[in-house]
PDB file of C-alpha atoms in Angstrom:
ATOM      1  CA  MET A 721     -13.490  -7.097   3.418  1.00 65.00           C
ATOM      2  CA  LYS A 722     -10.255  -7.172   1.473  1.00 70.00           C
ATOM      3  CA  LEU A 723      -9.978 -10.923   2.134  1.00 69.00           C
ATOM      4  CA  ILE A 724     -13.395 -11.517   0.595  1.00 76.00           C
ATOM      5  CA  LYS A 725     -12.479  -9.531  -2.506  1.00 79.00           C
ATOM      6  CA  ASN A 726      -9.079 -11.222  -2.822  1.00 90.00           C
ATOM      7  CA  SER A 727      -8.658 -13.207  -6.048  1.00 91.00           C
ATOM      8  CA  ILE A 728      -7.400 -16.274  -4.154  1.00 94.00           C
ATOM      9  CA  THR A 729     -10.578 -16.228  -2.014  1.00 95.00           C
ATOM     10  CA  LYS A 730     -12.650 -15.965  -5.183  1.00 96.00           C
ATOM     11  CA  ILE A 731     -10.818 -18.977  -6.663  1.00 96.00           C
ATOM     12  CA  ILE A 732     -11.672 -21.019  -3.576  1.00 96.00           C
ATOM     13  CA  VAL A 733     -15.308 -19.897  -3.592  1.00 96.00           C
ATOM     14  CA  ALA A 734     -15.723 -20.642  -7.297  1.00 96.00           C
ATOM     15  CA  SER A 735     -14.122 -24.060  -6.916  1.00 95.00           C
ATOM     16  CA  ILE A 736     -16.498 -25.199  -4.164  1.00 95.00           C
ATOM     17  CA  ILE A 737     -19.718 -24.149  -5.862  1.00 95.00           C
ATOM     18  CA  PHE A 738     -19.988 -27.502  -7.660  1.00 91.00           C
ATOM     19  CA  PRO A 739     -19.398 -29.890  -4.728  1.00 90.00           C
ATOM     20  CA  VAL A 740     -21.557 -27.852  -2.357  1.00 91.00           C
ATOM     21  CA  VAL A 741     -24.551 -27.603  -4.712  1.00 88.00           C
ATOM     22  CA  LEU A 742     -24.305 -31.234  -5.885  1.00 82.00           C
ATOM     23  CA  SER A 743     -24.074 -32.422  -2.268  1.00 83.00           C
ATOM     24  CA  ILE A 744     -27.281 -30.556  -1.459  1.00 83.00           C
ATOM     25  CA  VAL A 745     -29.002 -31.924  -4.570  1.00 76.00           C
ATOM     26  CA  GLY A 746     -27.838 -35.411  -3.593  1.00 73.00           C
ATOM     27  CA  LEU A 747     -29.933 -35.188  -0.491  1.00 76.00           C
ATOM     28  CA  PHE A 748     -33.036 -35.159  -2.671  1.00 71.00           C
ATOM     29  CA  ILE A 749     -32.107 -38.211  -4.752  1.00 64.00           C
ATOM     30  CA  HIS A 750     -33.969 -41.165  -3.277  1.00 57.00           C
ATOM     31  CA  ASN A 751     -33.765 -43.619  -6.164  1.00 56.00           C
ATOM     32  CA  LYS A 752     -31.628 -44.189  -9.235  1.00 50.00           C
ATOM     33  CA  SER A 753     -34.518 -43.699 -11.658  1.00 48.00           C
ATOM     34  CA  SER A 754     -34.686 -40.019 -10.840  1.00 52.00           C
ATOM     35  CA  SER A 755     -30.939 -39.455 -10.470  1.00 59.00           C
ATOM     36  CA  SER A 756     -30.375 -38.286 -14.068  1.00 67.00           C
ATOM     37  CA  ILE A 757     -33.126 -35.668 -13.772  1.00 70.00           C
ATOM     38  CA  TRP A 758     -31.744 -34.409 -10.490  1.00 73.00           C
ATOM     39  CA  GLN A 759     -28.255 -34.326 -11.981  1.00 75.00           C
ATOM     40  CA  ALA A 760     -29.453 -32.141 -14.837  1.00 78.00           C
ATOM     41  CA  MET A 761     -31.258 -29.875 -12.387  1.00 83.00           C
ATOM     42  CA  GLY A 762     -28.179 -29.775 -10.174  1.00 86.00           C
ATOM     43  CA  ASP A 763     -25.932 -28.732 -13.054  1.00 90.00           C
ATOM     44  CA  LEU A 764     -28.390 -26.058 -14.102  1.00 92.00           C
ATOM     45  CA  VAL A 765     -28.534 -24.703 -10.543  1.00 92.00           C
ATOM     46  CA  VAL A 766     -24.720 -24.722 -10.348  1.00 94.00           C
ATOM     47  CA  PHE A 767     -24.523 -22.653 -13.513  1.00 96.00           C
ATOM     48  CA  LEU A 768     -27.188 -20.186 -12.416  1.00 96.00           C
ATOM     49  CA  ILE A 769     -25.531 -19.657  -9.017  1.00 96.00           C
ATOM     50  CA  ALA A 770     -22.114 -19.232 -10.632  1.00 97.00           C
ATOM     51  CA  TYR A 771     -23.565 -16.817 -13.211  1.00 97.00           C
ATOM     52  CA  LEU A 772     -25.240 -14.654 -10.581  1.00 97.00           C
ATOM     53  CA  LEU A 773     -22.156 -14.693  -8.347  1.00 96.00           C
ATOM     54  CA  ASN A 774     -20.052 -13.607 -11.301  1.00 97.00           C
ATOM     55  CA  ARG A 775     -22.254 -10.570 -11.876  1.00 96.00           C
ATOM     56  CA  LYS A 776     -22.006  -9.412  -8.243  1.00 93.00           C
ATOM     57  CA  TYR A 777     -18.856 -10.957  -6.879  1.00 95.00           C
ATOM     58  CA  PHE A 778     -16.325 -12.605  -9.241  1.00 96.00           C
ATOM     59  CA  GLN A 779     -16.864 -10.014 -11.996  1.00 94.00           C
ATOM     60  CA  GLN A 780     -14.965 -11.973 -14.631  1.00 96.00           C
ATOM     61  CA  ARG A 781     -15.391 -11.343 -18.320  1.00 95.00           C
ATOM     62  CA  VAL A 782     -16.537 -14.614 -19.938  1.00 97.00           C
ATOM     63  CA  PHE A 783     -16.056 -15.051 -23.670  1.00 96.00           C
ATOM     64  CA  TRP A 784     -19.042 -17.132 -24.781  1.00 97.00           C
ATOM     65  CA  PHE A 785     -18.432 -17.112 -28.510  1.00 96.00           C
ATOM     66  CA  ASN A 786     -15.908 -15.744 -30.984  1.00 96.00           C
ATOM     67  CA  LYS A 787     -16.772 -15.742 -34.676  1.00 94.00           C
ATOM     68  CA  ASN A 788     -13.401 -14.342 -35.758  1.00 94.00           C
ATOM     69  CA  ASN A 789     -10.643 -16.533 -37.225  1.00 94.00           C
ATOM     70  CA  MET A 790     -12.670 -19.758 -36.927  1.00 96.00           C
ATOM     71  CA  ALA A 791     -10.071 -21.683 -38.915  1.00 96.00           C
ATOM     72  CA  GLN A 792      -7.371 -20.698 -36.428  1.00 96.00           C
ATOM     73  CA  GLN A 793      -9.654 -21.544 -33.521  1.00 97.00           C
ATOM     74  CA  LEU A 794     -10.252 -25.030 -34.893  1.00 96.00           C
ATOM     75  CA  TYR A 795      -6.500 -25.456 -35.430  1.00 96.00           C
ATOM     76  CA  THR A 796      -5.922 -24.567 -31.776  1.00 96.00           C
ATOM     77  CA  ALA A 797      -8.621 -27.024 -30.732  1.00 97.00           C
ATOM     78  CA  LEU A 798      -7.358 -29.775 -33.084  1.00 97.00           C
ATOM     79  CA  PRO A 799      -5.315 -31.764 -30.476  1.00 97.00           C
ATOM     80  CA  ALA A 800      -8.325 -31.875 -28.117  1.00 97.00           C
ATOM     81  CA  ILE A 801     -10.692 -32.743 -31.006  1.00 97.00           C
ATOM     82  CA  ILE A 802      -8.456 -35.663 -32.015  1.00 97.00           C
ATOM     83  CA  ILE A 803      -8.187 -36.928 -28.418  1.00 96.00           C
ATOM     84  CA  VAL A 804     -11.949 -36.699 -27.779  1.00 96.00           C
ATOM     85  CA  ALA A 805     -12.666 -38.416 -31.129  1.00 95.00           C
ATOM     86  CA  PHE A 806     -10.144 -41.158 -30.265  1.00 94.00           C
ATOM     87  CA  LEU A 807     -11.742 -41.744 -26.862  1.00 92.00           C
ATOM     88  CA  ASP A 808     -15.312 -41.690 -28.216  1.00 91.00           C
ATOM     89  CA  SER A 809     -14.881 -43.629 -31.460  1.00 90.00           C
ATOM     90  CA  PRO A 810     -14.942 -47.158 -29.905  1.00 87.00           C
ATOM     91  CA  MET A 811     -18.478 -46.441 -28.658  1.00 86.00           C
ATOM     92  CA  LEU A 812     -19.759 -46.371 -32.244  1.00 84.00           C
ATOM     93  CA  ALA A 813     -19.007 -50.070 -32.587  1.00 84.00           C
ATOM     94  CA  VAL A 814     -21.034 -51.117 -29.520  1.00 85.00           C
ATOM     95  CA  SER A 815     -24.125 -53.098 -30.442  1.00 86.00           C
ATOM     96  CA  ASP A 816     -26.565 -51.126 -28.292  1.00 87.00           C
ATOM     97  CA  PHE A 817     -25.221 -47.688 -29.185  1.00 86.00           C
ATOM     98  CA  LYS A 818     -28.166 -45.284 -29.435  1.00 89.00           C
ATOM     99  CA  VAL A 819     -28.366 -41.488 -29.263  1.00 89.00           C
ATOM    100  CA  LYS A 820     -30.474 -40.500 -26.275  1.00 89.00           C
ATOM    101  CA  TYR A 821     -31.719 -36.951 -26.204  1.00 89.00           C
ATOM    102  CA  LYS A 822     -31.968 -36.890 -22.404  1.00 89.00           C
ATOM    103  CA  VAL A 823     -28.293 -37.798 -22.238  1.00 90.00           C
ATOM    104  CA  VAL A 824     -27.444 -35.020 -24.718  1.00 92.00           C
ATOM    105  CA  ILE A 825     -29.258 -32.451 -22.579  1.00 91.00           C
ATOM    106  CA  ILE A 826     -27.657 -33.667 -19.343  1.00 91.00           C
ATOM    107  CA  CYS A 827     -24.155 -33.644 -20.849  1.00 93.00           C
ATOM    108  CA  LEU A 828     -24.617 -30.176 -22.347  1.00 95.00           C
ATOM    109  CA  LEU A 829     -25.703 -28.887 -18.919  1.00 94.00           C
ATOM    110  CA  VAL A 830     -22.680 -30.567 -17.280  1.00 93.00           C
ATOM    111  CA  GLY A 831     -20.390 -29.041 -19.895  1.00 95.00           C
ATOM    112  CA  LEU A 832     -22.010 -25.623 -19.521  1.00 97.00           C
ATOM    113  CA  ALA A 833     -21.702 -25.570 -15.716  1.00 96.00           C
ATOM    114  CA  GLU A 834     -18.194 -27.028 -15.449  1.00 96.00           C
ATOM    115  CA  GLU A 835     -16.679 -25.036 -18.330  1.00 97.00           C
ATOM    116  CA  TYR A 836     -18.283 -21.786 -17.187  1.00 98.00           C
ATOM    117  CA  ILE A 837     -16.726 -22.176 -13.731  1.00 97.00           C
ATOM    118  CA  PHE A 838     -13.401 -23.840 -14.393  1.00 97.00           C
ATOM    119  CA  ARG A 839     -12.529 -22.141 -17.679  1.00 98.00           C
ATOM    120  CA  GLY A 840     -14.737 -19.079 -17.885  1.00 97.00           C
ATOM    121  CA  LEU A 841     -14.266 -17.896 -14.287  1.00 97.00           C
ATOM    122  CA  LEU A 842     -11.169 -19.586 -12.845  1.00 98.00           C
ATOM    123  CA  ILE A 843      -8.772 -18.890 -15.710  1.00 97.00           C
ATOM    124  CA  GLY A 844      -9.478 -15.162 -15.424  1.00 96.00           C
ATOM    125  CA  LEU A 845      -9.016 -15.270 -11.639  1.00 97.00           C
ATOM    126  CA  PHE A 846      -5.775 -17.233 -11.929  1.00 97.00           C
ATOM    127  CA  LEU A 847      -4.528 -14.729 -14.516  1.00 96.00           C
ATOM    128  CA  LYS A 848      -4.928 -11.994 -11.920  1.00 94.00           C
ATOM    129  CA  VAL A 849      -3.099 -14.014  -9.250  1.00 95.00           C
ATOM    130  CA  LEU A 850      -0.305 -15.136 -11.592  1.00 95.00           C
ATOM    131  CA  HIS A 851       0.170 -11.746 -13.325  1.00 92.00           C
ATOM    132  CA  ASN A 852      -1.163 -12.832 -16.741  1.00 93.00           C
ATOM    133  CA  ASN A 853       0.825 -16.073 -16.896  1.00 96.00           C
ATOM    134  CA  ALA A 854      -1.334 -17.968 -19.410  1.00 96.00           C
ATOM    135  CA  LEU A 855       0.176 -21.421 -18.880  1.00 97.00           C
ATOM    136  CA  GLY A 856       0.068 -21.019 -15.111  1.00 97.00           C
ATOM    137  CA  ALA A 857      -3.576 -19.946 -15.233  1.00 97.00           C
ATOM    138  CA  VAL A 858      -4.500 -22.969 -17.385  1.00 98.00           C
ATOM    139  CA  ILE A 859      -2.632 -25.354 -15.066  1.00 98.00           C
ATOM    140  CA  GLY A 860      -4.120 -23.751 -11.945  1.00 97.00           C
ATOM    141  CA  SER A 861      -7.686 -24.002 -13.181  1.00 97.00           C
ATOM    142  CA  SER A 862      -7.090 -27.546 -14.358  1.00 98.00           C
ATOM    143  CA  ILE A 863      -5.745 -28.608 -10.958  1.00 97.00           C
ATOM    144  CA  MET A 864      -8.922 -27.286  -9.350  1.00 97.00           C
ATOM    145  CA  PHE A 865     -10.981 -29.114 -11.975  1.00 96.00           C
ATOM    146  CA  GLY A 866      -9.150 -32.340 -11.233  1.00 96.00           C
ATOM    147  CA  LEU A 867      -9.603 -31.919  -7.477  1.00 95.00           C
ATOM    148  CA  LEU A 868     -13.340 -31.475  -8.014  1.00 92.00           C
ATOM    149  CA  HIS A 869     -13.527 -35.188  -8.824  1.00 90.00           C
ATOM    150  CA  LEU A 870     -12.389 -36.071  -5.287  1.00 90.00           C
ATOM    151  CA  ILE A 871     -16.085 -35.889  -4.383  1.00 86.00           C
ATOM    152  CA  ASN A 872     -16.358 -39.309  -6.052  1.00 82.00           C
ATOM    153  CA  LEU A 873     -14.487 -40.772  -3.074  1.00 81.00           C
ATOM    154  CA  ARG A 874     -17.903 -41.102  -1.475  1.00 79.00           C
ATOM    155  CA  SER A 875     -18.680 -44.048  -3.753  1.00 75.00           C
ATOM    156  CA  LEU A 876     -15.443 -45.122  -5.447  1.00 74.00           C
ATOM    157  CA  PRO A 877     -12.035 -46.392  -4.244  1.00 80.00           C
ATOM    158  CA  ILE A 878      -9.152 -43.941  -4.000  1.00 83.00           C
ATOM    159  CA  GLY A 879      -7.159 -45.567  -6.790  1.00 79.00           C
ATOM    160  CA  TYR A 880     -10.001 -45.225  -9.273  1.00 80.00           C
ATOM    161  CA  VAL A 881     -10.673 -41.625  -8.207  1.00 86.00           C
ATOM    162  CA  SER A 882      -6.961 -40.796  -8.521  1.00 90.00           C
ATOM    163  CA  ALA A 883      -7.106 -41.794 -12.198  1.00 89.00           C
ATOM    164  CA  GLN A 884     -10.230 -39.616 -12.624  1.00 91.00           C
ATOM    165  CA  VAL A 885      -8.464 -36.642 -11.049  1.00 94.00           C
ATOM    166  CA  LEU A 886      -5.475 -37.008 -13.377  1.00 95.00           C
ATOM    167  CA  PHE A 887      -7.701 -37.414 -16.456  1.00 95.00           C
ATOM    168  CA  ALA A 888      -9.815 -34.410 -15.536  1.00 96.00           C
ATOM    169  CA  ALA A 889      -6.692 -32.286 -14.965  1.00 97.00           C
ATOM    170  CA  ALA A 890      -5.275 -33.370 -18.341  1.00 98.00           C
ATOM    171  CA  ILE A 891      -8.466 -32.680 -20.275  1.00 97.00           C
ATOM    172  CA  GLY A 892      -8.777 -29.405 -18.342  1.00 97.00           C
ATOM    173  CA  ILE A 893      -5.365 -28.324 -19.556  1.00 98.00           C
ATOM    174  CA  LEU A 894      -6.373 -28.973 -23.175  1.00 98.00           C
ATOM    175  CA  PHE A 895      -9.717 -27.174 -22.783  1.00 98.00           C
ATOM    176  CA  GLY A 896      -8.144 -24.294 -20.863  1.00 98.00           C
ATOM    177  CA  THR A 897      -5.579 -23.787 -23.610  1.00 98.00           C
ATOM    178  CA  ILE A 898      -8.338 -23.662 -26.204  1.00 98.00           C
ATOM    179  CA  TYR A 899     -10.393 -21.159 -24.209  1.00 98.00           C
ATOM    180  CA  ILE A 900      -7.566 -18.773 -23.368  1.00 97.00           C
ATOM    181  CA  LYS A 901      -6.381 -18.705 -27.001  1.00 96.00           C
ATOM    182  CA  THR A 902      -9.718 -18.648 -28.814  1.00 96.00           C
ATOM    183  CA  HIS A 903     -11.941 -16.679 -26.406  1.00 96.00           C
ATOM    184  CA  ASN A 904     -14.646 -19.158 -27.302  1.00 97.00           C
ATOM    185  CA  LEU A 905     -16.212 -21.026 -24.385  1.00 98.00           C
ATOM    186  CA  SER A 906     -18.717 -22.669 -26.735  1.00 98.00           C
ATOM    187  CA  ILE A 907     -15.978 -24.874 -28.245  1.00 98.00           C
ATOM    188  CA  VAL A 908     -14.934 -26.361 -24.920  1.00 98.00           C
ATOM    189  CA  ILE A 909     -18.541 -26.773 -23.720  1.00 98.00           C
ATOM    190  CA  LEU A 910     -19.263 -28.806 -26.876  1.00 98.00           C
ATOM    191  CA  LEU A 911     -16.070 -30.878 -26.580  1.00 97.00           C
ATOM    192  CA  HIS A 912     -16.787 -31.543 -22.916  1.00 97.00           C
ATOM    193  CA  ALA A 913     -20.327 -32.679 -23.683  1.00 96.00           C
ATOM    194  CA  LEU A 914     -19.191 -34.937 -26.537  1.00 95.00           C
ATOM    195  CA  ARG A 915     -16.610 -36.587 -24.293  1.00 94.00           C
ATOM    196  CA  ASP A 916     -19.230 -37.289 -21.589  1.00 91.00           C
ATOM    197  CA  MET A 917     -22.192 -38.347 -23.683  1.00 91.00           C
ATOM    198  CA  PHE A 918     -20.811 -41.058 -26.001  1.00 89.00           C
ATOM    199  CA  PRO A 919     -20.261 -43.719 -23.283  1.00 87.00           C
ATOM    200  CA  MET A 920     -23.746 -42.901 -21.957  1.00 86.00           C
ATOM    201  CA  PHE A 921     -25.315 -43.785 -25.310  1.00 87.00           C
ATOM    202  CA  SER A 922     -24.639 -47.451 -24.508  1.00 84.00           C
ATOM    203  CA  ASN A 923     -26.148 -49.215 -21.488  1.00 83.00           C
ATOM    204  CA  GLN A 924     -23.717 -52.042 -22.111  1.00 81.00           C
ATOM    205  CA  MET A 925     -20.693 -49.751 -21.791  1.00 77.00           C
ATOM    206  CA  MET A 926     -22.099 -48.043 -18.698  1.00 76.00           C
ATOM    207  CA  ALA A 927     -22.639 -51.409 -17.014  1.00 74.00           C
ATOM    208  CA  GLN A 928     -19.123 -52.504 -17.973  1.00 73.00           C
ATOM    209  CA  ALA A 929     -17.642 -49.236 -16.658  1.00 67.00           C
ATOM    210  CA  ALA A 930     -19.428 -49.740 -13.327  1.00 66.00           C
ATOM    211  CA  LYS A 931     -17.671 -53.087 -12.951  1.00 70.00           C
ATOM    212  CA  THR A 932     -14.255 -51.826 -13.994  1.00 70.00           C
ATOM    213  CA  LYS A 933     -11.648 -52.399 -11.307  1.00 73.00           C
ATOM    214  CA  PHE A 934      -8.701 -50.078 -10.658  1.00 70.00           C
ATOM    215  CA  SER A 935      -5.282 -51.032 -11.980  1.00 78.00           C
ATOM    216  CA  MET A 936      -1.918 -49.337 -11.673  1.00 84.00           C
ATOM    217  CA  ALA A 937      -1.647 -49.515 -15.470  1.00 85.00           C
ATOM    218  CA  SER A 938      -4.621 -47.155 -15.857  1.00 86.00           C
ATOM    219  CA  LEU A 939      -2.980 -44.757 -13.432  1.00 88.00           C
ATOM    220  CA  TYR A 940       0.236 -44.790 -15.457  1.00 92.00           C
ATOM    221  CA  VAL A 941      -1.743 -44.120 -18.631  1.00 92.00           C
ATOM    222  CA  MET A 942      -3.388 -41.087 -16.971  1.00 94.00           C
ATOM    223  CA  VAL A 943       0.029 -39.744 -15.919  1.00 95.00           C
ATOM    224  CA  VAL A 944       1.251 -40.068 -19.518  1.00 96.00           C
ATOM    225  CA  PHE A 945      -1.894 -38.375 -20.778  1.00 96.00           C
ATOM    226  CA  LEU A 946      -1.344 -35.533 -18.299  1.00 97.00           C
ATOM    227  CA  LEU A 947       2.218 -35.064 -19.549  1.00 97.00           C
ATOM    228  CA  ILE A 948       1.041 -35.044 -23.184  1.00 97.00           C
ATOM    229  CA  ALA A 949      -1.585 -32.419 -22.349  1.00 98.00           C
ATOM    230  CA  PHE A 950       1.025 -30.281 -20.590  1.00 98.00           C
ATOM    231  CA  VAL A 951       3.401 -30.467 -23.585  1.00 98.00           C
ATOM    232  CA  ILE A 952       0.598 -29.464 -25.969  1.00 97.00           C
ATOM    233  CA  ALA A 953      -0.363 -26.512 -23.733  1.00 98.00           C
ATOM    234  CA  TYR A 954       3.288 -25.466 -23.364  1.00 97.00           C
ATOM    235  CA  ILE A 955       3.852 -25.445 -27.127  1.00 96.00           C
ATOM    236  CA  GLN A 956       0.616 -23.543 -27.847  1.00 97.00           C
ATOM    237  CA  LEU A 957       1.100 -20.973 -25.096  1.00 96.00           C
ATOM    238  CA  GLN A 958       4.866 -20.386 -25.040  1.00 93.00           C
ATOM    239  CA  ASN A 959       4.629 -17.243 -27.191  1.00 88.00           C
ATOM    240  CA  PHE A 960       1.107 -16.277 -26.174  1.00 92.00           C
ATOM    241  CA  ALA A 961       0.546 -13.013 -24.302  1.00 88.00           C
ATOM    242  CA  VAL A 962      -2.654 -12.062 -22.499  1.00 88.00           C
ATOM    243  CA  LYS A 963      -3.794  -8.522 -23.128  1.00 78.00           C
ATOM    244  CA  LYS A 964      -4.939  -6.440 -20.153  1.00 70.00           C
ATOM    245  CA  ASP A 965      -8.239  -5.567 -21.808  1.00 63.00           C
ATOM    246  CA  GLU A 966      -9.046  -9.254 -22.085  1.00 62.00           C
ATOM    247  CA  LEU A 967      -9.325  -9.776 -18.304  1.00 57.00           C
TER     248      LEU A 967
END
């Protein structure tokens, strides 16, 4: 019984919710035309399961929104905002760029489910394991977020997935730092959705991405990005203390 209630066990359980549920949903996808609908349903189911498990099992306090010190919150989020804007801005110049409301909904659901689990739940659980070490909790949750993308090995080569894992871990460090400092999950959900949706507004870019081949250069870029994210998190969290009543 103690093993089940152990924070490390809870971290493992929370981390596998996504791959387990999405694998089950994948069994029902018979053609590509319905895949986006099933993906949205899968993300919604992931969130609902995680939410219900949190009420009965994880019992983590999740900070959905914080209206206090919004200017300071935006300042904390500024590095991530700049990076997301930099990554998304080239999409605005694509000839077939068009806002698609179905894409917006799907990306918001993805952001909701992933941020709720990997920031809302896992950061709190890692704080318990690491005795309120904020930077350690952010890195721990980000590693788990990066490893989540290993499920893509089912359809993509290991080199390409390795770059995805590093990118996800890096962006997770930035988002985790924002969440732990601002107590505002809404900010990271929105940033996550914005990062995901812009490439999906262009069929041309999606087709090009599908044909993209792995290169060592892209892996090196992801390593550099990961180091930059770590430095940003270190600077922002070096004098930050987590209060006991915030767990």
